[in-house]
N, CA, C and O of each residue as an XYZ file, in Angstrom:
904
protein
N       0.816     -1.215      0.000
C       0.000      0.000      0.000
C       0.847      1.261      0.000
O       0.320      2.366     -0.136
N       2.158      1.103      0.152
C       3.019      2.274      0.119
C       3.199      2.906      1.493
O       2.620      2.458      2.483
N       4.001      3.941      1.531
C       4.315      4.648      2.770
C       3.688      6.027      2.744
O       3.782      6.732      1.739
N       3.051      6.418      3.835
C       2.444      7.740      3.906
C       3.532      8.816      3.861
O       4.511      8.753      4.603
N       3.350      9.786      2.998
C       4.312     10.870      2.852
C       4.010     11.995      3.838
O       2.854     12.214      4.202
N       5.040     12.700      4.263
C       4.872     13.850      5.158
C       5.658     15.030      4.606
O       6.649     14.851      3.898
N       5.215     16.224      4.930
C       5.903     17.424      4.478
C       5.651     18.550      5.472
O       4.665     18.534      6.209
N       6.544     19.516      5.483
C       6.326     20.707      6.290
C       5.585     21.753      5.453
O       5.278     21.520      4.284
N       5.309     22.883      6.051
C       4.556     23.952      5.396
C       5.474     25.153      5.193
O       6.119     25.617      6.133
N       5.526     25.649      3.967
C       6.330     26.825      3.673
C       5.603     28.095      4.066
O       4.429     28.275      3.740
N       6.297     28.970      4.764
C       5.748     30.267      5.161
C       6.315     31.336      4.241
O       7.531     31.499      4.147
N       5.443     32.058      3.568
C       5.855     33.116      2.646
C       5.377     34.442      3.214
O       4.183     34.623      3.449
N       6.293     35.363      3.435
C       5.910     36.666      3.956
C       6.793     37.742      3.330
O       8.020     37.653      3.353
N       6.146     38.751      2.776
C       6.854     39.848      2.113
C       6.391     41.155      2.747
O       5.246     41.557      2.540
N       7.256     41.836      3.520
C       6.849     43.084      4.166
C       6.864     44.259      3.190
O       7.639     44.279      2.234
N       6.002     45.226      3.446
C       5.926     46.457      2.647
C       5.908     47.627      3.629
O       5.180     47.591      4.621
N       6.698     48.654      3.364
C       6.722     49.818      4.245
C       6.978     51.076      3.430
O       7.800     51.074      2.513
N       6.277     52.143      3.765
C       6.434     53.434      3.092
C       6.396     54.544      4.138
O       5.522     54.559      5.006
N       7.344     55.470      4.051
C       7.366     56.568      5.004
C       6.282     57.589      4.680
O       5.731     57.599      3.580
N       5.986     58.447      5.654
C       5.002     59.494      5.433
C       5.404     60.434      4.316
O       4.552     60.921      3.573
N       6.695     60.694      4.192
C       7.186     61.572      3.118
C       6.915     60.959      1.758
O       6.446     61.636      0.843
N       7.216     59.663      1.628
C       6.970     58.990      0.356
C       5.483     58.987      0.005
O       5.115     59.090     -1.165
N       4.641     58.869      1.015
C       3.205     58.867      0.769
C       2.720     60.230      0.282
O       1.716     60.321     -0.424
N       3.441     61.297      0.665
C       2.990     62.655      0.380
C       3.445     63.179     -0.972
O       2.893     64.160     -1.471
N       4.433     62.547     -1.567
C       4.969     63.048     -2.837
C       4.822     61.983     -3.919
O       4.602     60.809     -3.624
N       4.945     62.403     -5.161
C       4.939     61.477     -6.287
C       6.356     60.956     -6.490
O       7.188     61.627     -7.102
N       6.625     59.775     -5.984
C       7.965     59.225     -6.107
C       8.236     58.804     -7.543
O       7.320     58.662     -8.353
N       9.527     58.605     -7.839
C       9.951     58.271     -9.193
C       9.251     57.007     -9.678
O       9.292     55.974     -9.010
N       8.615     57.089    -10.829
C       7.927     55.938    -11.389
C       6.574     55.669    -10.768
O       5.977     54.621    -11.016
N       6.075     56.604     -9.956
C       4.773     56.395     -9.329
C       4.759     55.208     -8.382
O       3.761     54.494     -8.281
N       5.885     54.998     -7.680
C       6.008     53.826     -6.812
C       5.330     54.095     -5.472
O       5.996     54.225     -4.445
N       4.035     54.174     -5.491
C       3.268     54.433     -4.282
C       3.124     53.147     -3.470
O       3.515     52.068     -3.914
N       2.560     53.284     -2.279
C       2.367     52.108     -1.429
C       1.433     51.109     -2.096
O       1.669     49.902     -2.035
N       0.376     51.601     -2.731
C      -0.565     50.705     -3.398
C       0.097     49.966     -4.554
O      -0.167     48.785     -4.782
N       0.965     50.677     -5.287
C       1.687     50.020     -6.376
C       2.621     48.937     -5.841
O       2.737     47.858     -6.422
N       3.287     49.244     -4.725
C       4.197     48.267     -4.121
C       3.435     47.029     -3.677
O       3.914     45.908     -3.845
N       2.246     47.230     -3.108
C       1.452     46.090     -2.664
C       1.017     45.250     -3.863
O       1.022     44.021     -3.790
N       0.638     45.903     -4.973
C       0.229     45.169     -6.172
C       1.400     44.366     -6.751
O       1.213     43.248     -7.232
N       2.602     44.939     -6.701
C       3.770     44.242     -7.243
C       4.082     42.973     -6.452
O       4.514     41.969     -7.019
N       3.861     43.028     -5.147
C       4.135     41.852     -4.324
C       3.265     40.681     -4.763
O       3.725     39.540     -4.794
N       2.011     40.959     -5.100
C       1.100     39.875     -5.492
C       1.474     39.279     -6.850
O       1.053     38.168     -7.172
N       2.256     40.004     -7.647
C       2.769     39.422     -8.889
C       4.062     38.641     -8.648
O       4.458     37.821     -9.477
N       4.717     38.896     -7.516
C       5.989     38.247     -7.206
C       5.812     36.942     -6.440
O       6.531     35.975     -6.690
N       4.861     36.907     -5.509
C       4.763     35.737     -4.623
C       4.431     34.431     -5.354
O       4.870     33.379     -4.890
N       3.679     34.430     -6.475
C       3.478     33.143     -7.162
C       4.783     32.509     -7.632
O       4.917     31.285     -7.598
N       5.755     33.326     -8.074
C       7.038     32.759     -8.493
C       7.806     32.217     -7.293
O       8.461     31.180     -7.389
N       7.724     32.923     -6.153
C       8.365     32.398     -4.944
C       7.767     31.039     -4.577
O       8.488     30.116     -4.197
N       6.459     30.930     -4.693
C       5.792     29.672     -4.386
C       6.201     28.589     -5.373
O       6.476     27.458     -4.975
N       6.244     28.930     -6.668
C       6.640     27.955     -7.689
C       8.038     27.412     -7.421
O       8.271     26.208     -7.517
N       8.968     28.307     -7.083
C      10.337     27.896     -6.817
C      10.401     26.934     -5.641
O      11.100     25.923     -5.696
N       9.669     27.250     -4.577
C       9.673     26.390     -3.394
C       8.994     25.056     -3.676
O       9.451     24.017     -3.199
N       7.912     25.074     -4.443
C       7.197     23.842     -4.772
C       8.090     22.907     -5.592
O       8.062     21.694     -5.387
N       8.871     23.453     -6.507
C       9.675     22.616     -7.392
C      10.983     22.182     -6.743
O      11.340     21.005     -6.797
N      11.705     23.124     -6.127
C      13.055     22.780     -5.679
C      13.297     23.055     -4.203
O      14.448     23.124     -3.772
N      12.233     23.213     -3.419
C      12.392     23.450     -1.994
C      13.145     22.317     -1.309
O      12.956     21.146     -1.635
N      13.996     22.677     -0.358
C      14.777     21.696      0.395
C      14.310     21.698      1.841
O      14.183     22.753      2.463
N      14.057     20.513      2.366
C      13.574     20.389      3.732
C      14.655     20.838      4.710
O      15.786     20.353      4.662
N      14.305     21.762      5.589
C      15.222     22.269      6.602
C      14.864     21.614      7.929
O      13.781     21.842      8.468
N      15.779     20.799      8.456
C      15.489     20.067      9.684
C      15.208     21.020     10.843
O      14.429     20.700     11.741
N      15.849     22.198     10.821
C      15.618     23.172     11.883
C      14.237     23.810     11.764
O      13.661     24.256     12.757
N      13.700     23.849     10.511
C      12.355     24.378     10.270
C      12.166     25.763     10.871
O      11.234     25.997     11.640
N      13.062     26.675     10.513
C      13.009     28.017     11.076
C      11.741     28.736     10.624
O      11.109     28.342      9.643
N      11.382     29.778     11.338
C      10.191     30.553     11.005
C      10.412     31.458      9.805
O       9.466     32.057      9.293
N      11.650     31.561      9.355
C      11.923     32.367      8.181
C      12.190     33.821      8.522
O      11.962     34.264      9.648
N      12.680     34.561      7.524
C      12.970     35.981      7.656
C      12.384     36.693      6.448
O      11.644     36.095      5.667
N      12.717     37.979      6.293
C      12.226     38.716      5.129
C      12.854     38.225      3.834
O      12.354     38.536      2.753
N      13.942     37.462      3.922
C      14.623     36.981      2.717
C      14.595     35.454      2.581
O      15.076     34.920      1.582
N      14.046     34.755      3.559
C      14.007     33.294      3.503
C      12.684     32.789      4.046
O      12.126     33.346      4.991
N      12.192     31.722      3.431
C      10.917     31.164      3.867
C      11.144     30.005      4.823
O      12.228     29.422      4.864
N      10.110     29.677      5.593
C      10.111     28.396      6.285
C      10.008     27.353      5.198
O       9.065     27.380      4.408
N      10.938     26.448      5.138
C      11.078     25.608      3.962
C      10.141     24.399      3.991
O       9.731     23.927      5.051
N       9.823     23.923      2.805
C       9.111     22.665      2.648
C       9.865     21.852      1.595
O      10.660     22.395      0.828
N       9.611     20.577      1.572
C      10.278     19.686      0.630
C       9.587     19.776     -0.714
O       8.406     19.450     -0.833
N      10.325     20.221     -1.740
C       9.749     20.398     -3.065
C       9.623     19.081     -3.827
O      10.046     18.024     -3.358
N       9.029     19.178     -5.010
C       8.814     17.985     -5.837
C      10.139     17.287     -6.119
O      10.234     16.063     -6.032
N      11.153     18.063     -6.453
C      12.435     17.468     -6.823
C      13.015     16.630     -5.688
O      13.620     15.586     -5.932
N      12.831     17.084     -4.447
C      13.344     16.335     -3.312
C      12.658     15.005     -3.093
O      13.234     14.103     -2.486
N      11.422     14.870     -3.584
C      10.680     13.616     -3.438
C      11.070     12.579     -4.485
O      10.864     11.382     -4.280
N      11.633     13.032     -5.608
C      11.856     12.116     -6.736
C      13.250     11.495     -6.636
O      14.196     11.938     -7.289
N      13.349     10.472     -5.811
C      14.641      9.800     -5.598
C      14.683      8.395     -6.196
O      15.766      7.892     -6.495
N      13.537      7.755     -6.377
C      13.512      6.381     -6.887
C      13.936      6.320     -8.349
O      14.706      5.441     -8.738
N      13.436      7.253     -9.163
C      13.811      7.330    -10.578
C      14.499      8.675    -10.783
O      13.842      9.690    -11.016
N      15.813      8.672    -10.696
C      16.610      9.892    -10.826
C      17.827      9.562    -11.679
O      18.784      8.961    -11.192
N      17.793      9.953    -12.948
C      18.808      9.553    -13.913
C      19.663     10.729    -14.340
O      19.271     11.888    -14.203
N      20.837     10.411    -14.859
C      21.737     11.432    -15.396
C      21.991     11.160    -16.874
O      21.889     10.027    -17.345
N      22.321     12.221    -17.582
C      22.593     12.125    -19.011
C      23.531     13.269    -19.371
O      23.512     14.311    -18.716
N      24.339     13.092    -20.390
C      25.165     14.206    -20.856
C      24.302     15.166    -21.662
O      23.336     14.758    -22.306
N      24.657     16.432    -21.621
C      23.863     17.450    -22.318
C      23.812     17.179    -23.821
O      22.769     17.362    -24.449
N      24.925     16.747    -24.396
C      24.957     16.501    -25.846
C      24.098     15.297    -26.232
O      23.463     15.293    -27.287
N      24.082     14.277    -25.373
C      23.268     13.092    -25.678
C      21.791     13.430    -25.650
O      21.035     13.000    -26.521
N      21.370     14.210    -24.636
C      19.954     14.568    -24.566
C      19.558     15.447    -25.746
O      18.488     15.265    -26.328
N      20.422     16.403    -26.102
C      20.119     17.292    -27.229
C      19.969     16.502    -28.525
O      19.173     16.870    -29.389
N      20.730     15.419    -28.663
C      20.681     14.627    -29.890
C      19.406     13.807    -29.994
O      18.918     13.567    -31.098
N      18.847     13.364    -28.842
C      17.658     12.498    -28.894
C      16.853     12.598    -27.602
O      16.869     11.660    -26.805
N      16.144     13.716    -27.369
C      15.340     13.855    -26.147
C      14.299     12.752    -25.990
O      14.039     12.299    -24.875
N      13.700     12.316    -27.102
C      12.662     11.279    -27.060
C      13.180      9.996    -26.405
O      12.458      9.361    -25.637
N      14.417      9.613    -26.700
C      14.990      8.394    -26.158
C      15.103      8.469    -24.643
O      14.711      7.538    -23.940
N      15.635      9.570    -24.142
C      15.923      9.649    -22.705
C      14.659      9.916    -21.889
O      14.546      9.436    -20.761
N      13.717     10.665    -22.433
C      12.423     10.808    -21.759
C      11.732      9.447    -21.706
O      11.124      9.091    -20.697
N      11.828      8.692    -22.798
C      11.240      7.355    -22.835
C      11.871      6.419    -21.814
O      11.171      5.611    -21.204
N      13.198      6.516    -21.617
C      13.866      5.674    -20.630
C      13.360      5.964    -19.215
O      13.122      5.048    -18.428
N      13.201      7.250    -18.908
C      12.685      7.618    -17.589
C      11.257      7.130    -17.433
O      10.899      6.582    -16.391
N      10.431      7.323    -18.464
C       9.047      6.880    -18.392
C       8.943      5.364    -18.273
O       8.019      4.856    -17.638
N       9.873      4.643    -18.872
C       9.886      3.189    -18.749
C      10.081      2.780    -17.287
O       9.406      1.877    -16.792
N      11.011      3.454    -16.603
C      11.253      3.159    -15.183
C      10.062      3.561    -14.329
O       9.704      2.857    -13.384
N       9.445      4.695    -14.661
C       8.271      5.155    -13.931
C       7.127      4.157    -14.086
O       6.439      3.830    -13.119
N       6.937      3.684    -15.298
C       5.877      2.706    -15.567
C       6.114      1.414    -14.785
O       5.176      0.810    -14.266
N       7.374      1.002    -14.708
C       7.715     -0.209    -13.964
C       7.413     -0.062    -12.477
O       7.189     -1.053    -11.782
N       7.409      1.188    -11.987
C       7.146      1.445    -10.571
C       5.669      1.669    -10.276
O       5.303      2.000     -9.148
N       4.816      1.490    -11.287
C       3.384      1.533    -11.020
C       2.618      2.673    -11.645
O       1.418      2.798    -11.398
N       3.258      3.518    -12.451
C       2.542      4.620    -13.102
C       1.604      4.076    -14.182
O       1.775      2.962    -14.676
N       0.620      4.887    -14.528
C      -0.350      4.489    -15.543
C      -0.177      5.335    -16.799
O       0.138      6.523    -16.717
N      -0.381      4.726    -17.950
C      -0.274      5.463    -19.212
C      -1.465      6.397    -19.414
O      -1.428      7.259    -20.292
N      -2.517      6.239    -18.614
C      -3.701      7.096    -18.758
C      -3.613      8.364    -17.916
O      -4.513      9.202    -17.973
N      -2.545      8.518    -17.136
C      -2.395      9.716    -16.319
C      -2.041     10.912    -17.195
O      -1.547     10.767    -18.313
N      -2.307     12.088    -16.656
C      -1.966     13.338    -17.343
C      -0.593     13.772    -16.847
O      -0.446     14.200    -15.702
N       0.409     13.659    -17.712
C       1.781     13.887    -17.305
C       2.240     15.312    -17.607
O       1.824     15.918    -18.595
N       3.102     15.829    -16.740
C       3.716     17.127    -16.958
C       5.226     16.983    -16.972
O       5.797     16.312    -16.112
N       5.872     17.608    -17.942
C       7.332     17.660    -18.003
C       7.742     19.084    -17.657
O       7.510     20.013    -18.431
N       8.353     19.250    -16.489
C       8.830     20.567    -16.055
C      10.299     20.646    -16.417
O      11.110     19.895    -15.874
N      10.657     21.545    -17.328
C      12.003     21.545    -17.899
C      12.702     22.879    -17.701
O      12.086     23.943    -17.756
N      14.010     22.793    -17.469
C      14.849     23.978    -17.511
C      14.978     24.476    -18.941
O      14.571     23.795    -19.882
N      15.544     25.657    -19.099
C      15.480     26.320    -20.412
C      16.206     25.570    -21.516
O      15.727     25.565    -22.650
N      17.357     24.926    -21.233
C      18.086     24.214    -22.284
C      17.358     22.940    -22.686
O      17.210     22.661    -23.876
N      16.901     22.161    -21.706
C      16.155     20.953    -22.025
C      14.833     21.283    -22.709
O      14.368     20.526    -23.561
N      14.226     22.414    -22.340
C      12.993     22.837    -22.996
C      13.241     23.103    -24.478
O      12.437     22.718    -25.326
N      14.355     23.761    -24.785
C      14.703     24.013    -26.191
C      14.993     22.708    -26.919
O      14.600     22.540    -28.073
N      15.678     21.780    -26.250
C      15.978     20.490    -26.879
C      14.701     19.738    -27.229
O      14.603     19.141    -28.301
N      13.716     19.767    -26.323
C      12.444     19.100    -26.602
C      11.748     19.769    -27.784
O      11.150     19.090    -28.619
N      11.823     21.095    -27.856
C      11.194     21.800    -28.971
C      11.890     21.504    -30.300
O      11.315     21.729    -31.365
N      13.120     21.005    -30.242
C      13.845     20.641    -31.460
C      13.557     19.212    -31.907
O      14.165     18.727    -32.861
N      12.628     18.531    -31.222
C      12.273     17.171    -31.629
C      11.784     17.119    -33.073
O      11.998     16.135    -33.781
N      11.118     18.205    -33.502
C      10.594     18.232    -34.872
C      11.543     18.964    -35.822
O      11.118     19.493    -36.849
N      12.825     18.990    -35.472
C      13.813     19.746    -36.244
C      13.807     19.368    -37.720
O      13.866     20.240    -38.586
N      13.736     18.082    -38.005
C      13.816     17.630    -39.406
C      12.442     17.559    -40.065
O      12.325     17.133    -41.214
N      11.410     17.972    -39.346
C      10.053     17.832    -39.888
C       9.350     19.172    -40.067
O       8.153     19.214    -40.351
N      10.094     20.275    -39.900
C       9.507     21.591    -40.069
C       9.706     22.034    -41.510
O      10.834     22.144    -41.990
N       8.594     22.285    -42.193
C       8.650     22.761    -43.573
C       7.964     24.117    -43.639
O       6.947     24.337    -42.982
N       8.507     24.997    -44.410
C       7.962     26.343    -44.504
C       8.097     26.824    -45.944
O       8.805     26.226    -46.754
N       7.409     27.905    -46.237
C       7.492     28.482    -47.571
C       7.889     29.945    -47.452
O       7.813     30.544    -46.379
N       8.305     30.492    -48.555
C       8.690     31.905    -48.551
C       7.505     32.830    -48.334
O       7.686     34.011    -48.039
N       6.295     32.305    -48.476
C       5.105     33.138    -48.304
C       4.689     33.260    -46.839
O       3.910     34.147    -46.488
N       5.196     32.387    -45.994
C       4.813     32.410    -44.589
C       5.516     33.554    -43.854
O       6.693     33.824    -44.095
N       4.791     34.219    -42.964
C       5.371     35.289    -42.162
C       5.601     34.868    -40.709
O       6.093     35.653    -39.898
N       5.247     33.641    -40.393
C       5.392     33.140    -39.029
C       6.153     31.826    -39.057
O       5.796     30.904    -39.790
N       7.203     31.749    -38.255
C       7.947     30.501    -38.104
C       7.849     30.076    -36.651
O       8.119     30.875    -35.754
N       7.467     28.834    -36.403
C       7.287     28.369    -35.036
C       7.935     27.013    -34.846
O       7.746     26.090    -35.638
N       8.701     26.918    -33.777
C       9.257     25.625    -33.386
C       9.181     25.544    -31.861
O      10.115     25.923    -31.154
N       8.082     25.055    -31.389
C       7.863     24.936    -29.954
C       6.930     23.766    -29.690
O       5.850     23.673    -30.272
N       7.358     22.881    -28.810
C       6.543     21.728    -28.456
C       6.039     21.900    -27.031
O       6.824     21.905    -26.083
N       4.732     22.039    -26.886
C       4.097     22.153    -25.575
C       3.358     20.876    -25.199
O       3.084     20.640    -24.022
N       3.036     20.058    -26.179
C       2.344     18.795    -25.929
C       3.122     17.690    -26.611
O       3.429     17.770    -27.801
N       3.438     16.653    -25.842
C       4.275     15.571    -26.347
C       3.583     14.242    -26.040
O       3.308     13.938    -24.880
N       3.309     13.467    -27.057
C       2.666     12.167    -26.895
C       3.708     11.074    -27.076
O       4.178     10.819    -28.185
N       4.059     10.432    -25.964
C       5.048      9.361    -26.009
C       4.400      8.003    -25.852
O       3.180      7.914    -25.719
N       5.192      6.940    -25.864
C       4.638      5.585    -25.757
C       4.008      5.292    -24.397
O       3.239      4.340    -24.262
N       4.330      6.105    -23.388
C       3.804      5.847    -22.048
C       2.774      6.882    -21.600
O       2.410      6.918    -20.424
N       2.304      7.717    -22.513
C       1.259      8.662    -22.140
C       1.444     10.034    -22.757
O       2.435     10.310    -23.433
N       0.464     10.883    -22.505
C       0.475     12.247    -23.025
C       1.092     13.191    -22.001
O       0.823     13.092    -20.803
N       1.917     14.100    -22.487
C       2.645     15.003    -21.599
C       2.479     16.444    -22.056
O       2.462     16.739    -23.251
N       2.355     17.340    -21.071
C       2.401     18.774    -21.327
C       3.749     19.281    -20.855
O       4.165     18.989    -19.734
N       4.436     20.039    -21.697
C       5.788     20.498    -21.394
C       5.724     21.927    -20.848
O       5.137     22.814    -21.467
N       6.335     22.133    -19.681
C       6.343     23.440    -19.028
C       7.778     23.949    -18.913
O       8.687     23.199    -18.557
N       7.967     25.217    -19.216
C       9.262     25.876    -19.026
C       9.288     26.490    -17.636
O       8.343     27.175    -17.244
N      10.368     26.252    -16.882
C      10.442     26.767    -15.519
C      11.803     27.367    -15.220
O      12.835     26.751    -15.486
N      11.802     28.582    -14.660
C      13.040     29.200    -14.187
C      13.535     28.565    -12.889
O      14.690     28.749    -12.504
N      12.669     27.827    -12.224
C      13.035     27.266    -10.924
C      14.010     26.099    -11.044
O      14.648     25.731    -10.057
N      14.137     25.510    -12.231
C      15.042     24.382    -12.428
C      16.324     24.832    -13.127
O      16.306     25.803    -13.884
N      17.446     24.129    -12.878
C      18.642     24.382    -13.679
C      18.354     24.171    -15.158
O      17.403     23.475    -15.514
N      19.164     24.765    -16.017
C      18.900     24.741    -17.456
C      18.845     23.328    -18.011
O      18.064     23.053    -18.922
N      19.669     22.421    -17.472
C      19.739     21.067    -18.010
C      19.176     20.062    -16.998
O      19.878     19.176    -16.511
N      17.910     20.230    -16.709
C      17.218     19.307    -15.804
C      15.740     19.316    -16.131
O      15.198     20.330    -16.572
N      15.089     18.180    -15.913
C      13.643     18.121    -16.072
C      13.047     17.137    -15.074
O      13.701     16.189    -14.638
N      11.799     17.386    -14.726
C      11.031     16.508    -13.849
C       9.829     16.004    -14.619
O       9.195     16.769    -15.346
N       9.506     14.728    -14.472
C       8.313     14.149    -15.092
C       7.360     13.779    -13.966
O       7.644     12.880    -13.174
N       6.233     14.471    -13.895
C       5.318     14.302    -12.760
C       3.902     14.014    -13.262
O       3.514     14.418    -14.358
N       3.158     13.315    -12.437
C       1.741     13.090    -12.704
C       0.970     14.283    -12.158
O       1.055     14.583    -10.967
N       0.226     14.961    -13.009
C      -0.465     16.176    -12.587
C      -1.617     15.879    -11.636
O      -2.056     16.763    -10.901
N      -2.114     14.636    -11.642
C      -3.178     14.266    -10.702
C      -2.616     13.981     -9.314
O      -3.338     14.091     -8.323
N      -1.346     13.619     -9.230
C      -0.780     13.194     -7.953
C       0.080     14.248     -7.274
O       0.671     13.983     -6.227
N       0.158     15.430     -7.850
C       0.877     16.542     -7.220
C      -0.105     17.676     -6.974
O      -0.759     18.144     -7.906
N      -0.214     18.119     -5.733
C      -1.165     19.164     -5.380
C      -0.477     20.218     -4.523
O       0.223     19.894     -3.564
N      -0.684     21.481     -4.879
C      -0.193     22.604     -4.075
C      -1.376     23.148     -3.293
O      -2.349     23.622     -3.880
N      -1.294     23.081     -1.974
C      -2.447     23.434     -1.144
C      -2.032     24.407     -0.043
O      -0.949     24.276      0.527
N      -2.900     25.392      0.259
C      -2.638     26.284      1.394
C      -3.215     25.707      2.678
O      -4.108     24.861      2.641
N      -2.708     26.162      3.800
C      -3.395     25.880      5.046
C      -4.758     26.566      5.014
O      -4.956     27.534      4.280
N      -5.683     26.066      5.804
C      -7.036     26.630      5.791
C      -6.997     28.117      6.152
O      -6.515     28.510      7.214
N      -7.523     28.931      5.228
C      -7.574     30.369      5.452
C      -6.245     31.077      5.321
O      -6.115     32.229      5.735
N      -5.230     30.394      4.738
C      -3.892     30.993      4.666
C      -3.402     31.132      3.225
O      -2.196     31.104      2.980
N      -4.306     31.279      2.284
C      -3.895     31.647      0.925
C      -3.278     33.037      0.978
O      -3.467     33.768      1.950
N      -2.539     33.404     -0.070
C      -1.864     34.696     -0.075
C      -2.865     35.822      0.179
O      -3.888     35.924     -0.497
N      -2.557     36.652      1.151
C      -3.426     37.769      1.482
C      -2.628     38.886      2.134
O      -1.516     38.680      2.619
N      -3.213     40.052      2.134
C      -2.541     41.228      2.703
C      -2.969     41.428      4.152
O      -4.150     41.329      4.483
N      -1.996     41.710      5.007
C      -2.259     42.011      6.411
C      -1.682     43.372      6.745
O      -0.502     43.636      6.513
N      -2.522     44.230      7.289
C      -2.048     45.549      7.699
C      -1.341     45.434      9.035
O      -1.773     44.683      9.909
N      -0.247     46.183      9.196
C       0.541     46.131     10.423
C       0.496     47.473     11.141
O       0.228     48.507     10.530
N       0.756     47.447     12.425
C       0.721     48.671     13.230
C       1.851     49.609     12.836
O       2.948     49.170     12.492
N       1.572     50.898     12.890
C       2.590     51.897     12.603
C       3.681     51.874     13.674
O       3.413     51.638     14.853
N       4.907     52.122     13.238
C       6.004     52.363     14.169
C       6.685     53.643     13.702
O       7.606     53.608     12.885
N       6.222     54.766     14.228
C       6.731     56.043     13.760
C       5.953     56.553     12.565
O       4.764     56.267     12.424
N       6.615     57.303     11.708
C       5.957     57.958     10.579
C       6.025     57.066      9.343
O       6.780     57.350      8.412
N       5.249     56.002      9.331
C       5.251     55.122      8.164
C       3.960     54.321      8.102
O       3.194     54.249      9.063
N       3.748     53.724      6.936
C       2.647     52.781      6.736
C       3.250     51.427      6.423
O       4.126     51.318      5.565
N       2.787     50.392      7.111
C       3.398     49.074      6.936
C       2.325     48.004      6.733
O       1.199     48.119      7.216
N       2.711     46.984      6.017
C       1.851     45.831      5.813
C       2.682     44.634      5.404
O       3.906     44.720      5.309
N       2.020     43.523      5.162
C       2.736     42.309      4.802
C       1.804     41.398      4.001
O       0.620     41.266      4.312
N       2.365     40.777      2.969
C       1.649     39.748      2.226
C       2.118     38.395      2.754
O       3.310     38.087      2.739
N       1.171     37.601      3.215
C       1.498     36.355      3.906
C       0.712     35.197      3.295
O      -0.443     35.357      2.899
N       1.347     34.041      3.225
C       0.660     32.820      2.813
C       1.408     31.612      3.333
O       2.623     31.667      3.523
N       0.700     30.526      3.563
C       1.321     29.279      4.008
C       0.819     28.144      3.115
O      -0.380     27.880      3.027
N       1.761     27.490      2.465
C       1.430     26.441      1.498
C       2.319     25.223      1.710
O       3.401     25.317      2.291
N       1.852     24.100      1.238
C       2.679     22.916      1.141
C       2.375     22.211     -0.174
O       1.414     22.552     -0.864
N       3.193     21.235     -0.512
C       2.978     20.468     -1.742
C       2.824     18.998     -1.371
O       3.635     18.436     -0.634
N       1.770     18.393     -1.896
C       1.525     16.961     -1.704
C       2.040     16.220     -2.939
O       1.647     16.528     -4.064
N       2.908     15.259     -2.725
C       3.442     14.442     -3.821
C       3.075     12.991     -3.521
O       3.692     12.351     -2.669
N       2.075     12.481     -4.220
C       1.575     11.136     -3.980
C       2.282     10.130     -4.887
O       2.413     10.348     -6.091
N       2.734      9.028     -4.292
C       3.454      7.964     -4.993
C       4.612      8.543     -5.819
O       4.619      8.421     -7.043
N       5.593      9.174     -5.150
C       6.709      9.785     -5.888
C       7.605      8.773     -6.591
O       8.324      9.135     -7.522
N       7.575      7.494     -6.159
C       8.410      6.495     -6.834
C       7.994      6.299     -8.288
O       8.774      5.800     -9.099
N       6.751      6.696     -8.619
C       6.257      6.551     -9.991
C       6.286      7.890    -10.721
O       5.432      8.172    -11.562
N       7.268      8.698    -10.392
C       7.575      9.925    -11.127
C       9.093      9.998    -11.257
O       9.790      9.228    -10.597
N       9.626     10.888    -12.076
C      11.050     10.821    -12.326
C      11.741     12.155    -12.539
O      11.112     13.195    -12.734
N      13.064     12.078    -12.493
C      13.926     13.250    -12.651
C      15.071     12.888    -13.604
O      15.630     11.794    -13.529
N      15.406     13.805    -14.486
C      16.518     13.606    -15.422
C      17.371     14.863    -15.405
O      16.855     15.974    -15.520
N      18.666     14.687    -15.263
C      19.547     15.847    -15.135
C      20.924     15.526    -15.709
O      21.262     14.367    -15.948
N      21.697     16.561    -15.921
C      23.079     16.399    -16.363
C      23.971     16.197    -15.143
O      25.183     16.039    -15.284
C-alpha cells in the first residue's frame, strides 16, 4: 500500500513599508504604497513555484525571515527512486529516447499510461524538446510566421504537457503526474494582505501565505539531469 508521505509547510511573507514623506509626494515611477502592494502579489506566485519545485527540507524548520521562507520539501526532493543522469549533448541529440527511458522506469514502478503527465524543464532541455521536430519543419517563402515549440508531447507511455520553468537548472527536467501533485494552502492561509501597526511615521503591511505540496506515490515519477 506504500508509505504515507509527510511534508512541512512553507511560510511566505513579504513586508511592505512606506514613510510618510513617500506617501505625500509622487515618487519616481509612481512607486506608491498601493503600487508596491500590487507588485508583491505578482511576485509571490514565483516564490511559491520555486519552493514547490526545488524546496529543500530544513530540519531546523526556522520561522523564516524577510529573505528566507520556512522551507518545505519540493517535488524534486521527493523524486529519488527514478533519478537519472545524461550528458547534455546526448539529450540534445535524442530527447525522445531519454524521456522514454525515464518513463519506462516510472511505468515499472506503477505509473499508468492514462495519467496526465507534466514535463517541467529547464530552459536548455525545454529548447531540446522543442527541437524534436527539427527535421520535420517545412515552410514556404510566403509564410510570415515561423514556429518551433513543443508544448504537448505524446510518447509511448502517455500524453505530456511540457512546461518551461526558471526554478530548475537549465539542463534538468522533472516528469510528474499532474493528478498526484497538489499545491495546497493551510485553511484560510492563501496569499493575502495584512495591515501592520505603525512604528513612527510610516505605513506598513505584509503579504502572507502558508502552502505545502503533496506528492503522492513519488516512486512513480522521475527526474533527469546532467
